[in-house]
Coordinates of C-alpha atoms and ligand atoms in Angstrom, one line a residue:
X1 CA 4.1 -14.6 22.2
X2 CA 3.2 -11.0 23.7
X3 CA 4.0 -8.5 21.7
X4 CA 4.2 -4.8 22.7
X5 CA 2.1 -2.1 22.2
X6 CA -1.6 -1.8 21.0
X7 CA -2.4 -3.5 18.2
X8 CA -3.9 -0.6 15.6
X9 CA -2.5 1.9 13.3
X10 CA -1.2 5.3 14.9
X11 CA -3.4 7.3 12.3
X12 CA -6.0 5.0 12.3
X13 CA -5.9 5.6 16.5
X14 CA -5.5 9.4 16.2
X15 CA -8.2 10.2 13.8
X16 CA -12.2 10.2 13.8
X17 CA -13.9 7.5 12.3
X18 CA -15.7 9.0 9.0
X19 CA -19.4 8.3 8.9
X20 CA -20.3 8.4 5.0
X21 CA -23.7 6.4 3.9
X22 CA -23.8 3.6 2.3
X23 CA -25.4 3.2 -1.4
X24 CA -28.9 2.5 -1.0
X25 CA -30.7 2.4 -4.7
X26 CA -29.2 3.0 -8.5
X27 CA -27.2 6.6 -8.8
X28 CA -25.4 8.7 -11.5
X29 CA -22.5 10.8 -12.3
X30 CA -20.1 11.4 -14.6
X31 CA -17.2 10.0 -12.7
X32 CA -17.1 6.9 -10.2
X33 CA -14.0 6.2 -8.1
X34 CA -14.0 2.9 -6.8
X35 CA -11.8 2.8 -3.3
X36 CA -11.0 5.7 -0.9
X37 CA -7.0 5.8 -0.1
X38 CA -5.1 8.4 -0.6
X39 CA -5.3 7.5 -4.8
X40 CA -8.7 7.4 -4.6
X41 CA -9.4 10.4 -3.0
X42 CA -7.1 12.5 -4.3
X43 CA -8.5 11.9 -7.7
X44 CA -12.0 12.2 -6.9
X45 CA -10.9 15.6 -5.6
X46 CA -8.9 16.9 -8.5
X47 CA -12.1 15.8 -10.8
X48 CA -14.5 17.3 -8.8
X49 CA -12.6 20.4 -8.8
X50 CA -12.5 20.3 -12.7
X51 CA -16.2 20.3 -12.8
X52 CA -16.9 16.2 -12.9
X53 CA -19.5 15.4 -10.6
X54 CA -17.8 11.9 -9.1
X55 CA -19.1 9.8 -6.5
X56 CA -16.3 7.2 -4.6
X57 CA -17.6 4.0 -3.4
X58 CA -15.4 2.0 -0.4
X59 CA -16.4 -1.6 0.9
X60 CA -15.8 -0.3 4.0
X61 CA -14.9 3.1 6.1
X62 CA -12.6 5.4 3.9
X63 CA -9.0 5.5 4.4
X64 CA -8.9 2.2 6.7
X65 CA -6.9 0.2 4.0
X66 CA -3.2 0.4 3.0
X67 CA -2.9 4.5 3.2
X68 CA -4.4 4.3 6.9
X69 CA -1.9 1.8 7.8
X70 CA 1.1 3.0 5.8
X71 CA 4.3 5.1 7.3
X72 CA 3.7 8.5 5.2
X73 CA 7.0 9.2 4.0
X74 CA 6.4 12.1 1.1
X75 CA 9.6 11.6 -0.8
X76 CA 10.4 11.4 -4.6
X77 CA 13.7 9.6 -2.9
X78 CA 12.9 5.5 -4.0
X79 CA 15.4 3.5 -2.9
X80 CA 18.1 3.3 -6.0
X81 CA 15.3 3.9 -8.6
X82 CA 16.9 6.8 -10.5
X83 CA 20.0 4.3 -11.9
X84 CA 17.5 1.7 -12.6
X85 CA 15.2 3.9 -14.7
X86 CA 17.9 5.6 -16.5
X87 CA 19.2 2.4 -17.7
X88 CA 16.0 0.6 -18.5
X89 CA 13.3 3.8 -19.3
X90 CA 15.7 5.9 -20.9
X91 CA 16.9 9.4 -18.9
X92 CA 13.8 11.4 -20.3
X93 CA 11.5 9.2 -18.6
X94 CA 13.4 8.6 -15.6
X95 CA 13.0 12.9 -15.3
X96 CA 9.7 12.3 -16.1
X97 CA 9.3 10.4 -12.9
X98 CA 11.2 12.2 -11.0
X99 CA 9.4 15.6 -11.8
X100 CA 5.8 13.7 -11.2
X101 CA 6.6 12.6 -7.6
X102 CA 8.6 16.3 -6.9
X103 CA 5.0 17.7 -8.1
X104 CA 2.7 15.5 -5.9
X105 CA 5.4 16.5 -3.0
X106 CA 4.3 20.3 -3.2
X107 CA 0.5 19.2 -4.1
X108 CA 0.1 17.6 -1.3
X109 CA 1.6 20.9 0.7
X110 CA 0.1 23.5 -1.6
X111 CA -3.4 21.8 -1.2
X112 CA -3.2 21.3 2.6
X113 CA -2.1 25.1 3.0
X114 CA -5.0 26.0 1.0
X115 CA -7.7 24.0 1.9
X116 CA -6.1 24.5 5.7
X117 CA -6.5 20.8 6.2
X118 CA -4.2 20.4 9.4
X119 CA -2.4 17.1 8.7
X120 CA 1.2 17.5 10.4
X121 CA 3.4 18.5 6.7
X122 CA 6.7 18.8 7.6
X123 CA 9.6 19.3 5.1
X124 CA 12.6 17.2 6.2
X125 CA 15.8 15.7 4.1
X126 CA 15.3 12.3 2.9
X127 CA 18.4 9.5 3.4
X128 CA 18.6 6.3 1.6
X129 CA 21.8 4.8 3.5
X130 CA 24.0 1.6 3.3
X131 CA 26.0 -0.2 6.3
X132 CA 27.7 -2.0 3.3
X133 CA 31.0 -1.0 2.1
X134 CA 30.1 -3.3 -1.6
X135 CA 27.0 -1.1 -1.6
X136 CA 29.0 2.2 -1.7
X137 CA 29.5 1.8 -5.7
X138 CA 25.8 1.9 -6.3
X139 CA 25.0 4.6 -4.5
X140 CA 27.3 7.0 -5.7
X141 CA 26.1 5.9 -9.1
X142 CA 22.4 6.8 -8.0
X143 CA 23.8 10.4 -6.9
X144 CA 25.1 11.0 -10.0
X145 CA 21.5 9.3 -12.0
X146 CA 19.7 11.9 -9.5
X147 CA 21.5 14.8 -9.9
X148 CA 21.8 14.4 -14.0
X149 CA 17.7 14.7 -13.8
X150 CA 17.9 18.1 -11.9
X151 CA 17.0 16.4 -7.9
X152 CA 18.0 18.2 -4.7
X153 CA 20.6 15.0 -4.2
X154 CA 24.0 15.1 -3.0
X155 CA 26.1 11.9 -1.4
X156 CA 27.0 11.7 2.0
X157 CA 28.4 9.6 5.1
X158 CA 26.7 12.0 7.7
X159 CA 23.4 10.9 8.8
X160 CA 21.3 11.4 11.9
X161 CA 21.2 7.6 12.7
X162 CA 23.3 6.4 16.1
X163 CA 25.4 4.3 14.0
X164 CA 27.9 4.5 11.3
X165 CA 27.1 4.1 7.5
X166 CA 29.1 3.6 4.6
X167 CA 27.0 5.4 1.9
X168 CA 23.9 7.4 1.7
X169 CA 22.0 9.4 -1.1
X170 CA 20.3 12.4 0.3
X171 CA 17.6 14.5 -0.9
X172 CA 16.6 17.7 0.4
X173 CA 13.5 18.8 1.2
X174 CA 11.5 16.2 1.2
X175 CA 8.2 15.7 3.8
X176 CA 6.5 13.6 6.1
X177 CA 2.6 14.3 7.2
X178 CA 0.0 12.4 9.1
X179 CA -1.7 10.4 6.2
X180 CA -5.4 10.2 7.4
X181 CA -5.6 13.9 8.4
X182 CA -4.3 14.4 5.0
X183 CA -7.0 12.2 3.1
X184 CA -10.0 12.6 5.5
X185 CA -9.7 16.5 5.5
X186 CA -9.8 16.1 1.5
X187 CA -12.3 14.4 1.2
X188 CA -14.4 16.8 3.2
X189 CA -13.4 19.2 0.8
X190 CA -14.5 17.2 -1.9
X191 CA -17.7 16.7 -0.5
X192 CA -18.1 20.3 0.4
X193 CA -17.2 20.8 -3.7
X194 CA -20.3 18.8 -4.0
X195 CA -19.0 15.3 -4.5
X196 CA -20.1 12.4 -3.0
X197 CA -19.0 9.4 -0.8
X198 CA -20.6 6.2 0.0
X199 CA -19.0 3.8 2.6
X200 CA -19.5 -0.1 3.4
X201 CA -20.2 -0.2 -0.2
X202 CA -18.5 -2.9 -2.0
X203 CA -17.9 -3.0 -5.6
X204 CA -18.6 -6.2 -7.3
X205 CA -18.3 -6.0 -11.2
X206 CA -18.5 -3.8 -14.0
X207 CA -20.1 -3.1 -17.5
X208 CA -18.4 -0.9 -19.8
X209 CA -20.6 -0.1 -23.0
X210 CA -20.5 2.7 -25.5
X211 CA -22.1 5.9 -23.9
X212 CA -21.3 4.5 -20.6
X213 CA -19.6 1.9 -17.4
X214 CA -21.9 0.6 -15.2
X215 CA -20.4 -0.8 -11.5
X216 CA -22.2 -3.6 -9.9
X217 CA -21.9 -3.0 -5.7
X218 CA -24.5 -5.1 -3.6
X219 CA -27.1 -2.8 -2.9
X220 CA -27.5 -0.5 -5.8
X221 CA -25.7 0.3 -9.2
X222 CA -23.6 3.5 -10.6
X223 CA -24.1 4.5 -14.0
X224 CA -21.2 7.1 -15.0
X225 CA -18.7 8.4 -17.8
X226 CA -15.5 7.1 -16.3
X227 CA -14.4 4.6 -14.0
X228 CA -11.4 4.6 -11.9
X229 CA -10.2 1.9 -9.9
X230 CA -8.5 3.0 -6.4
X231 CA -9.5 -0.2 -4.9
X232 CA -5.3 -0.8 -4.6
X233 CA -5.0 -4.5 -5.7
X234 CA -7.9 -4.0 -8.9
X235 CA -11.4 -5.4 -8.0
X236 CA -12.2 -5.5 -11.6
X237 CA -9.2 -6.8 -13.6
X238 CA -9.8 -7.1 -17.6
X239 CA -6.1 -6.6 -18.1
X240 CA -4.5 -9.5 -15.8
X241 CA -3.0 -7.7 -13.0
X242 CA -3.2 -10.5 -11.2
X243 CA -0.3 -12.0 -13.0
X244 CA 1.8 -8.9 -12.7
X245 CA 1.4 -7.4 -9.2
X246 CA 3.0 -8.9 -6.5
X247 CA 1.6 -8.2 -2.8
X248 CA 4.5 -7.8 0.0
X249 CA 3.7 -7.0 3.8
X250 CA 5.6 -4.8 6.3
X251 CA 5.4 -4.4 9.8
X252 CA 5.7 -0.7 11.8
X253 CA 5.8 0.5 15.3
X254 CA 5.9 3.4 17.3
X255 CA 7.6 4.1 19.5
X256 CA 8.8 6.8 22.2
X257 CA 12.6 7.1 23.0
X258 CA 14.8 8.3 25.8
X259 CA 17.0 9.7 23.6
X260 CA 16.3 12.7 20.6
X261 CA 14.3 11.1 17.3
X262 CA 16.3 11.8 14.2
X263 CA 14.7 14.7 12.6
X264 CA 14.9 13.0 8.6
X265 CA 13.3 10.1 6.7
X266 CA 15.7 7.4 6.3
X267 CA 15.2 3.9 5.0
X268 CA 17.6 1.1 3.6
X269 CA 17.7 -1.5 0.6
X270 CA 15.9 -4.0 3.1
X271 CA 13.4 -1.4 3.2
X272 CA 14.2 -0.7 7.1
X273 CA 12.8 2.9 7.8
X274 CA 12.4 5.5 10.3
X275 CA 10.7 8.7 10.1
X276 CA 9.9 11.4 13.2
X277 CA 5.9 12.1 14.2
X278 CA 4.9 14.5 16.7
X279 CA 2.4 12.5 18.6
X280 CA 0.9 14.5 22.2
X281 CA 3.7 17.0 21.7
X282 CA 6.8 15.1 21.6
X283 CA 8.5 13.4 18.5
X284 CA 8.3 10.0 18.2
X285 CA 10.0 7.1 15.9
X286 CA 7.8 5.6 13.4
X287 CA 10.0 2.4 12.0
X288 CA 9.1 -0.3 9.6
X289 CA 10.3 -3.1 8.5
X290 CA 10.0 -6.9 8.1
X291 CA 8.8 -7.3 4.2
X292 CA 7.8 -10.4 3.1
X293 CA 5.6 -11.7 0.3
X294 CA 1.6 -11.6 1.9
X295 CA 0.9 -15.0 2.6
X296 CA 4.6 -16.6 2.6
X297 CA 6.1 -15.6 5.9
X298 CA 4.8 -18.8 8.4
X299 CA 5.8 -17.0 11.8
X300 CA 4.6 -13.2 10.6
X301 CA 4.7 -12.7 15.0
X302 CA 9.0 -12.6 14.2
X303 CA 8.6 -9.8 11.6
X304 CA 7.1 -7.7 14.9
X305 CA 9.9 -8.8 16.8
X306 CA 12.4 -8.1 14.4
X307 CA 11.6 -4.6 14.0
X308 CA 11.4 -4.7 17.9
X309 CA 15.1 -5.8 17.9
X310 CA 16.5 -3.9 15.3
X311 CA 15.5 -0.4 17.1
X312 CA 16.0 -1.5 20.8
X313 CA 19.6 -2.2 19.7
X314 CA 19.9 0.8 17.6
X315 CA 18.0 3.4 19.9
X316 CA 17.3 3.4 23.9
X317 CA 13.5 2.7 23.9
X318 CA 11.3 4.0 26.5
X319 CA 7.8 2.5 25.2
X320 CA 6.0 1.1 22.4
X321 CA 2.9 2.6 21.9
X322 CA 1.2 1.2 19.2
X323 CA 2.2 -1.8 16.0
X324 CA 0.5 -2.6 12.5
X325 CA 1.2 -3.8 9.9
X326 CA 0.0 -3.8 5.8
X327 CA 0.9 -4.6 2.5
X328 CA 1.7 -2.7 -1.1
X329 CA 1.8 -4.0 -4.3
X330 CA 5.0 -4.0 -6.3
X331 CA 5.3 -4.3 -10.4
X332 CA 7.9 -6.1 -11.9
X333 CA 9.7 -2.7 -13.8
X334 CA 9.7 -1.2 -10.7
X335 CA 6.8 1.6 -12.3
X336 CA 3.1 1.7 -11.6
X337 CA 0.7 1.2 -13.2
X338 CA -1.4 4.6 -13.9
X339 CA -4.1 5.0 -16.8
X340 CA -6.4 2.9 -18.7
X341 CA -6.9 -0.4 -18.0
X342 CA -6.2 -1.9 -20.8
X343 CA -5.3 0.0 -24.3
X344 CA -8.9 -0.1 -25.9
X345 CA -10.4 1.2 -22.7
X346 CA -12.6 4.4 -23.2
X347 CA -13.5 4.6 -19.9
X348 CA -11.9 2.5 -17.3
X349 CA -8.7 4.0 -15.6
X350 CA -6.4 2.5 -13.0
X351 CA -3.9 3.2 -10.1
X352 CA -2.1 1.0 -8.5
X353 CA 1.1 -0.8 -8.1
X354 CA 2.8 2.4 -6.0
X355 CA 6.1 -0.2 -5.1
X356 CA 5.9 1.2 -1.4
X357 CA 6.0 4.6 -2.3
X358 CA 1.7 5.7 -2.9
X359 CA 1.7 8.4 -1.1
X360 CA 3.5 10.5 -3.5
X361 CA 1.6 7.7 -6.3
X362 CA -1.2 8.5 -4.8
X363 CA -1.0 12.5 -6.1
X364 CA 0.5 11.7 -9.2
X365 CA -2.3 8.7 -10.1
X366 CA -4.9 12.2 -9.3
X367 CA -3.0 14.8 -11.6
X368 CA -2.2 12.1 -14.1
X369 CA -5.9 10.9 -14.4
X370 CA -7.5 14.0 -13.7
X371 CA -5.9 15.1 -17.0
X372 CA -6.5 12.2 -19.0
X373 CA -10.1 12.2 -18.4
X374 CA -10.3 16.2 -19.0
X375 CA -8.5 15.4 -22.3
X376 CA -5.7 17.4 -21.2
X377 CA -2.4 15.6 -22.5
X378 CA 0.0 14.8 -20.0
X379 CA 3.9 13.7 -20.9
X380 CA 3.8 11.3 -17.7
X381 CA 1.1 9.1 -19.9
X382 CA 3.4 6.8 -21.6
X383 CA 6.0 5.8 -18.3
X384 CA 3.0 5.4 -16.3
X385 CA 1.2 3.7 -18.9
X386 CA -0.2 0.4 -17.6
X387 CA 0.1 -1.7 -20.8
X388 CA 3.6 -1.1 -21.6
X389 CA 6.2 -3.4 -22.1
X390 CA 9.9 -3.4 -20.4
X391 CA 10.9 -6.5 -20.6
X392 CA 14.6 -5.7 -19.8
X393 CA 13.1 -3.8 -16.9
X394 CA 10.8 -7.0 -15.9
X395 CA 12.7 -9.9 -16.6
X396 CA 14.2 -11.5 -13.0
X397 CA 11.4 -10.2 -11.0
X398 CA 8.6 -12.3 -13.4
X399 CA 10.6 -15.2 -13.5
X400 CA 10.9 -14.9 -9.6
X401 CA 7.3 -14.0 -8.7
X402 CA 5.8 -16.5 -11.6
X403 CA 7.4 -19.3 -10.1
X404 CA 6.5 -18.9 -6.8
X405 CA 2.9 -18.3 -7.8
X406 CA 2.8 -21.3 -9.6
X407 CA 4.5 -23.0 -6.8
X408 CA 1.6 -21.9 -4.5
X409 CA -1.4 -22.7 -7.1
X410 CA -0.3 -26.1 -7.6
X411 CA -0.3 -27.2 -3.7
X412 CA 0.6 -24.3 -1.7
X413 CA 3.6 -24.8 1.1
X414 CA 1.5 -26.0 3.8
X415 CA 1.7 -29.8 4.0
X416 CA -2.1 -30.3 5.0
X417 CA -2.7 -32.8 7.4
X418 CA -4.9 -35.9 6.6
X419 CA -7.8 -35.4 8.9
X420 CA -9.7 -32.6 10.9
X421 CA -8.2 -33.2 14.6
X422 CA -9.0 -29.6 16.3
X423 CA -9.1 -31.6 19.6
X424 CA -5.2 -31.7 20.1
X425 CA -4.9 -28.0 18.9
X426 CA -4.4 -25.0 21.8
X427 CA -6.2 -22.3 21.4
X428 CA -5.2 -19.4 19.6
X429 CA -4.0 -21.4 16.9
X430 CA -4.8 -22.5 13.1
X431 CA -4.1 -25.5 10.5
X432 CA -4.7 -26.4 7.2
X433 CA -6.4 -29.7 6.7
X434 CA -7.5 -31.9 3.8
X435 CA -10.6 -33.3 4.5
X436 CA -12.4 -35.5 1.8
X437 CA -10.2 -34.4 -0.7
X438 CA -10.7 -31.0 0.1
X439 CA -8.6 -28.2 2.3
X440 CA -9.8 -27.0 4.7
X441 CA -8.5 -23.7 7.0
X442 CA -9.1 -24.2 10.6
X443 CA -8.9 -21.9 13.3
X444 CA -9.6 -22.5 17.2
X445 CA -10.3 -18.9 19.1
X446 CA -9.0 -18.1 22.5
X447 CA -12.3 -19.7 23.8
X448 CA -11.6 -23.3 22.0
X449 CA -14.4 -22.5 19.5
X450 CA -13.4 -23.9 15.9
X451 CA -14.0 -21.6 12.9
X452 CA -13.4 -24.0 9.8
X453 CA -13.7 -22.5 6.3
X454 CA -12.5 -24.0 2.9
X455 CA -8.6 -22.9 2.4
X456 CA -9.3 -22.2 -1.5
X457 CA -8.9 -18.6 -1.7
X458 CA -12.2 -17.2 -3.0
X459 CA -10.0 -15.5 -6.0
X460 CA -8.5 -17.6 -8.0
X461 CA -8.4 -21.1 -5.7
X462 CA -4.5 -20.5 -4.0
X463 CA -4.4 -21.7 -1.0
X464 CA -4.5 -19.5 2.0
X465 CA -2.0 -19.7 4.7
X466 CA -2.3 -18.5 8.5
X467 CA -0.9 -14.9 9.5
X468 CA 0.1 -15.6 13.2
X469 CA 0.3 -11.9 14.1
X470 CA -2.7 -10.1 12.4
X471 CA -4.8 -14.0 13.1
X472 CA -6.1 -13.4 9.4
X473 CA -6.1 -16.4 6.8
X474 CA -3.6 -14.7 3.7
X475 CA -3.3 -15.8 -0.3
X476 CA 0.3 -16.2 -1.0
X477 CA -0.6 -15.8 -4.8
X478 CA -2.6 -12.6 -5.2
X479 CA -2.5 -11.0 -1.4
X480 CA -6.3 -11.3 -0.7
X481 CA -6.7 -11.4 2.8
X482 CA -9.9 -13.0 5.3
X483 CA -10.5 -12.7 8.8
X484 CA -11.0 -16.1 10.9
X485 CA -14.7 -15.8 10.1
X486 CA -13.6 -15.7 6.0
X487 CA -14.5 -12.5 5.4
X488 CA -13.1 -10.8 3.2
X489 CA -10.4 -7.7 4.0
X490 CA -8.2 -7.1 1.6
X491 CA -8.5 -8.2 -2.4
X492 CA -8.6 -8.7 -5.1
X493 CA -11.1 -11.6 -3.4
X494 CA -14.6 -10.5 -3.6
X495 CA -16.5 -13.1 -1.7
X496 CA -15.5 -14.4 1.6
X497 CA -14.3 -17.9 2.6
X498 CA -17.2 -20.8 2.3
X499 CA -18.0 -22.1 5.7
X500 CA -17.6 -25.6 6.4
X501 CA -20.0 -27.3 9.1
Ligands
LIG601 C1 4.2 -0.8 5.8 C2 4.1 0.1 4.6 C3 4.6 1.4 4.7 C4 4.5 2.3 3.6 N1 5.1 3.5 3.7 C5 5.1 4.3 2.7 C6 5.8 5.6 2.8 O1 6.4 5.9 3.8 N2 5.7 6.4 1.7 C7 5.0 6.1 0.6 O2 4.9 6.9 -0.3 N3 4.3 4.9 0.5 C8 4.3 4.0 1.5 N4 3.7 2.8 1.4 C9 2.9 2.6 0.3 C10 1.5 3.3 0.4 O3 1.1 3.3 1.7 C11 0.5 2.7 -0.5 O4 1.0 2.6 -1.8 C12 -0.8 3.5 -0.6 O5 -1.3 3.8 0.7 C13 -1.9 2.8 -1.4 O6 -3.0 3.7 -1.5 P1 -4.3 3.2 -2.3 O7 -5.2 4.4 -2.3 O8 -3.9 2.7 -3.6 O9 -4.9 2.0 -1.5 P2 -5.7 1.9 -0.1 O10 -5.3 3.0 0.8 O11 -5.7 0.5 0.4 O12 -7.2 2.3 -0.6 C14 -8.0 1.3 -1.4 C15 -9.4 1.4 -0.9 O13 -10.2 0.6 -1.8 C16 -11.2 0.0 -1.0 N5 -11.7 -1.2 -1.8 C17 -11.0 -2.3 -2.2 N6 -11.8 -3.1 -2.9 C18 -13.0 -2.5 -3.1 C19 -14.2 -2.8 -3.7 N7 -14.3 -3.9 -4.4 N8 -15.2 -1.9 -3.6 C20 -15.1 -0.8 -2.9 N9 -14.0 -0.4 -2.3 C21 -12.9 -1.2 -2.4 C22 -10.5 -0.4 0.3 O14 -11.5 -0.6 1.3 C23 -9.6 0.8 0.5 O15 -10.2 1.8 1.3 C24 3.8 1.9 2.4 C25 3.3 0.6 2.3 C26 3.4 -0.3 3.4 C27 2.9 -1.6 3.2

């Protein structure tokens, strides 16, 4: 099925590629960032700036991955968080979160002003709305959670949406900015502070010892004081985030209307957003939508086409201009996970598990390590801290995600077929096979040429399934993702898919 507009990223699109080298022999520091999003970069900025020479390493171009391809809502507005954190964190650490993502907000703005890095910050009031009258209840309670921790939120019916909603909680002054003239203009700064960044350079494993960590990439290795991994699902993973971070996709488009684009950031609980852009001077509508676990959705094309639907019957649409689509990963208290790796670390930090809300995560993860490996104490240490337990916070999302996991490890949805027929599929399509006992991921290219690779994701041994829209082979266990020539291009996978002749 066609589906509209161009198939790449709006920032990706309306930004320079970076040109960075690549790691060519063994190197030093005292600090080495491994991936270059928005965590990553912030925090090799904030430590340069503190007088830690860092280096960041990315397996590919900088800011290509999940921040490159995200919507770049800067809002400290999550959903219902604020009940759910006063009832299972405790109100002091439910303020504690909220002040963190309130202090990345004007961070990101204070930084951009300074460093005049031109990246389209706008202050604008954030809406989290409802259509539902049996949601109404729970978002009056969230006003009340928000206000109780000093937010700018207040509840209302009146919101700048073509359509009538029951509830919504509204925060003022909140922001939107353009998220790779944002991240690409800091980390010209940080270079320009003297730090370094080395592209197309892939991390492969670490060595922590006394006086230092060492990190593995395949051309050359980096000796350094401190470690943090940016690398958004953890390349290096000592403390088992594998069993307790769940990968979801979401699909965005935009688009130019007829009509005026609603000047606010406003999402629901199905996580169906809009936010303005002003793209060639006129605002547009950025709108996502779609979730679904990475790997579980068989027709991922229909996630496109609902997003499609949804704002051609809520707006009058006058083009599409461009679609992408990416994944976050989510924790099961709803937190993420933000400092050592595991307890008895000395020198390997972490930052991940932003719950579709990094960009603000992405800030806090900077200040938050920055500080930790100054040896400056910070009060956000313990909610962020990645080895705590919540199990009352936890308990029906691990049951949930563990099950399907183990669902997926043990034979995978797919019913493979018996033998490798590629002569009866069209092109343009793919299928898992077991051949000799073995599955086997096939895919036949608009020219009838077969790609066939072994299905056993190259991370753990899930079976991967086929991602119609994006044509990329995805793990519905652990969100690594490989192109139909089974490389590698999103992890926590390391090594591509084996070829099979
Ligand atoms: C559709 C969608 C919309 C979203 N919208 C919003 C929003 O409006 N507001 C908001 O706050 N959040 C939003 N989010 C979440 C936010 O975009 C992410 O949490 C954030 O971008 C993650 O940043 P990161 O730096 O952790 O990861 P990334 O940006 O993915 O950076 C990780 C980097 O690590 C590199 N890497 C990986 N492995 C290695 C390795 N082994 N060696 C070297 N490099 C490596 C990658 O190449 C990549 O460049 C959204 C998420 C999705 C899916």
């Amino acid at each position: 099925m066609e589906l509209p507009g161009e198939n790449e990223s709006l920032w990706i699109a309306t930004t320079n590629q970076t040109n960075y080298p690549t790691l060519s022999k063994d190197i030093s520091a005292d600090a080495v960032v491994v991936g270059g999003g928005i965590a990553g970069i912030s925090t090799a900025y904030l430590l340069q700036e503190a007088g830690i020479k860092t280096l960041v390493l990315d397996m590919r171009r900088i800011c290509l991955g999940v921040t490159g391809n995200t919507t770049a809502k800067v809002t400290s507005l999550h959903d219902l968080i604020y009940t759910h954190l006063t009832s299972h964190f405790g109100k002091e650490q439910a303020k504690m979160y909220a002040e963190a993502n309130e202090t990345a907000i004007g961070f990101i703005e204070k930084i951009s002003k300074e460093k005049k890095i031109n990246c389209d910050f706008r202050r604008l009031p954030s809406f989290t709305f409802t259509t539902e009258e049996k949601e109404v209840e729970k978002f009056k309670k969230e006003v009340e959670a928000a206000k109780t921790l000093g937010l700018p939120a207040s509840f209302t019916t009146d919101v700048p949406l073509p359509f009538k909603v029951k509830a919504a909680v509204r925060f003022e002054n909140q922001a939107i900015f353009h998220p790779r003239k944002f991240v690409l203009g800091l980390a010209k700064e940080f270079v320009k502070n003297g730090g370094q960044i080395f592209e197309n350079t892939k991390a492969t494993e670490v060595a922590e010892n006394k006086t230092s960590v060492v990190v593995k990439t395949e051309k050359g290795k980096v000796t350094a004081k401190q470690l943090v991994i940016a690398s958004h699902f953890p390349f290096f993973d000592r403390g088992f985030y594998f069993a307790r971070l769940y990968p979801y996709r979401s699909y965005v488009l935009a688009v130019e209307l007829k009509e005026k684009v609603p000047q606010a950031i406003l999402i629901n609980l199905k996580q169906d957003s809009y936010r303005p852009h002003s793209y060639e001077q006129k605002d547009i509508l950025i709108a996502g939508g779609g979730d679904h676990k990475t790997g579980e959705e068989p027709d991922t094309t229909s996630c496109y086409t609902y997003v499609q639907d949804r704002v051609k019957k809520e707006f009058s649409v006058k083009n599409i201009l461009y679609r992408w689509s990416t994944q976050d990963n989510y924790t099961p208290d709803k937190v993420p996970y933000i400092g050592k790796d595991i307890p008895t670390s000395k020198r390997v930090f972490v930052a991940t598990g932003f719950n579709g809300w990094g960009m603000t995560h992405g800030m806090v993860s900077a200040i938050l390590l920055k500080d930790m490996i100054t040896g400056k104490k910070n009060e956000w240490e313990t909610l962020y801290n990645p080895s705590r337990i919540n199990i009352t916070a936890s308990a029906k999302t691990v049951v949930k995600e563990a099950t399907d996991t183990a669902k997926e490890l043990i034979g995978g949805k797919i019913k493979p077929r018996k033998e490798i027929d590629t002569k009866n599929m069209p092109n343009n399509s793919a299928k898992v096979f077991t051949y000799n006992g073995k599955k086997v991921a096939v895919y036949k290219d608009s020219k009838g040429n077969v790609h066939a690779y072994s299905a056993e994701c190259t991370h753990m041994g899930c079976i991967v399934n086929f991602n119609t829209a994006e044509k990329s082979w995805d793990c519905p266990c652990h969100g690594s993702r490989f192109n139909t020539d089974g490389k590698v291009l999103h992890g926590p996978a390391l090594e591509d898919l084996k070829k099979i002749e």
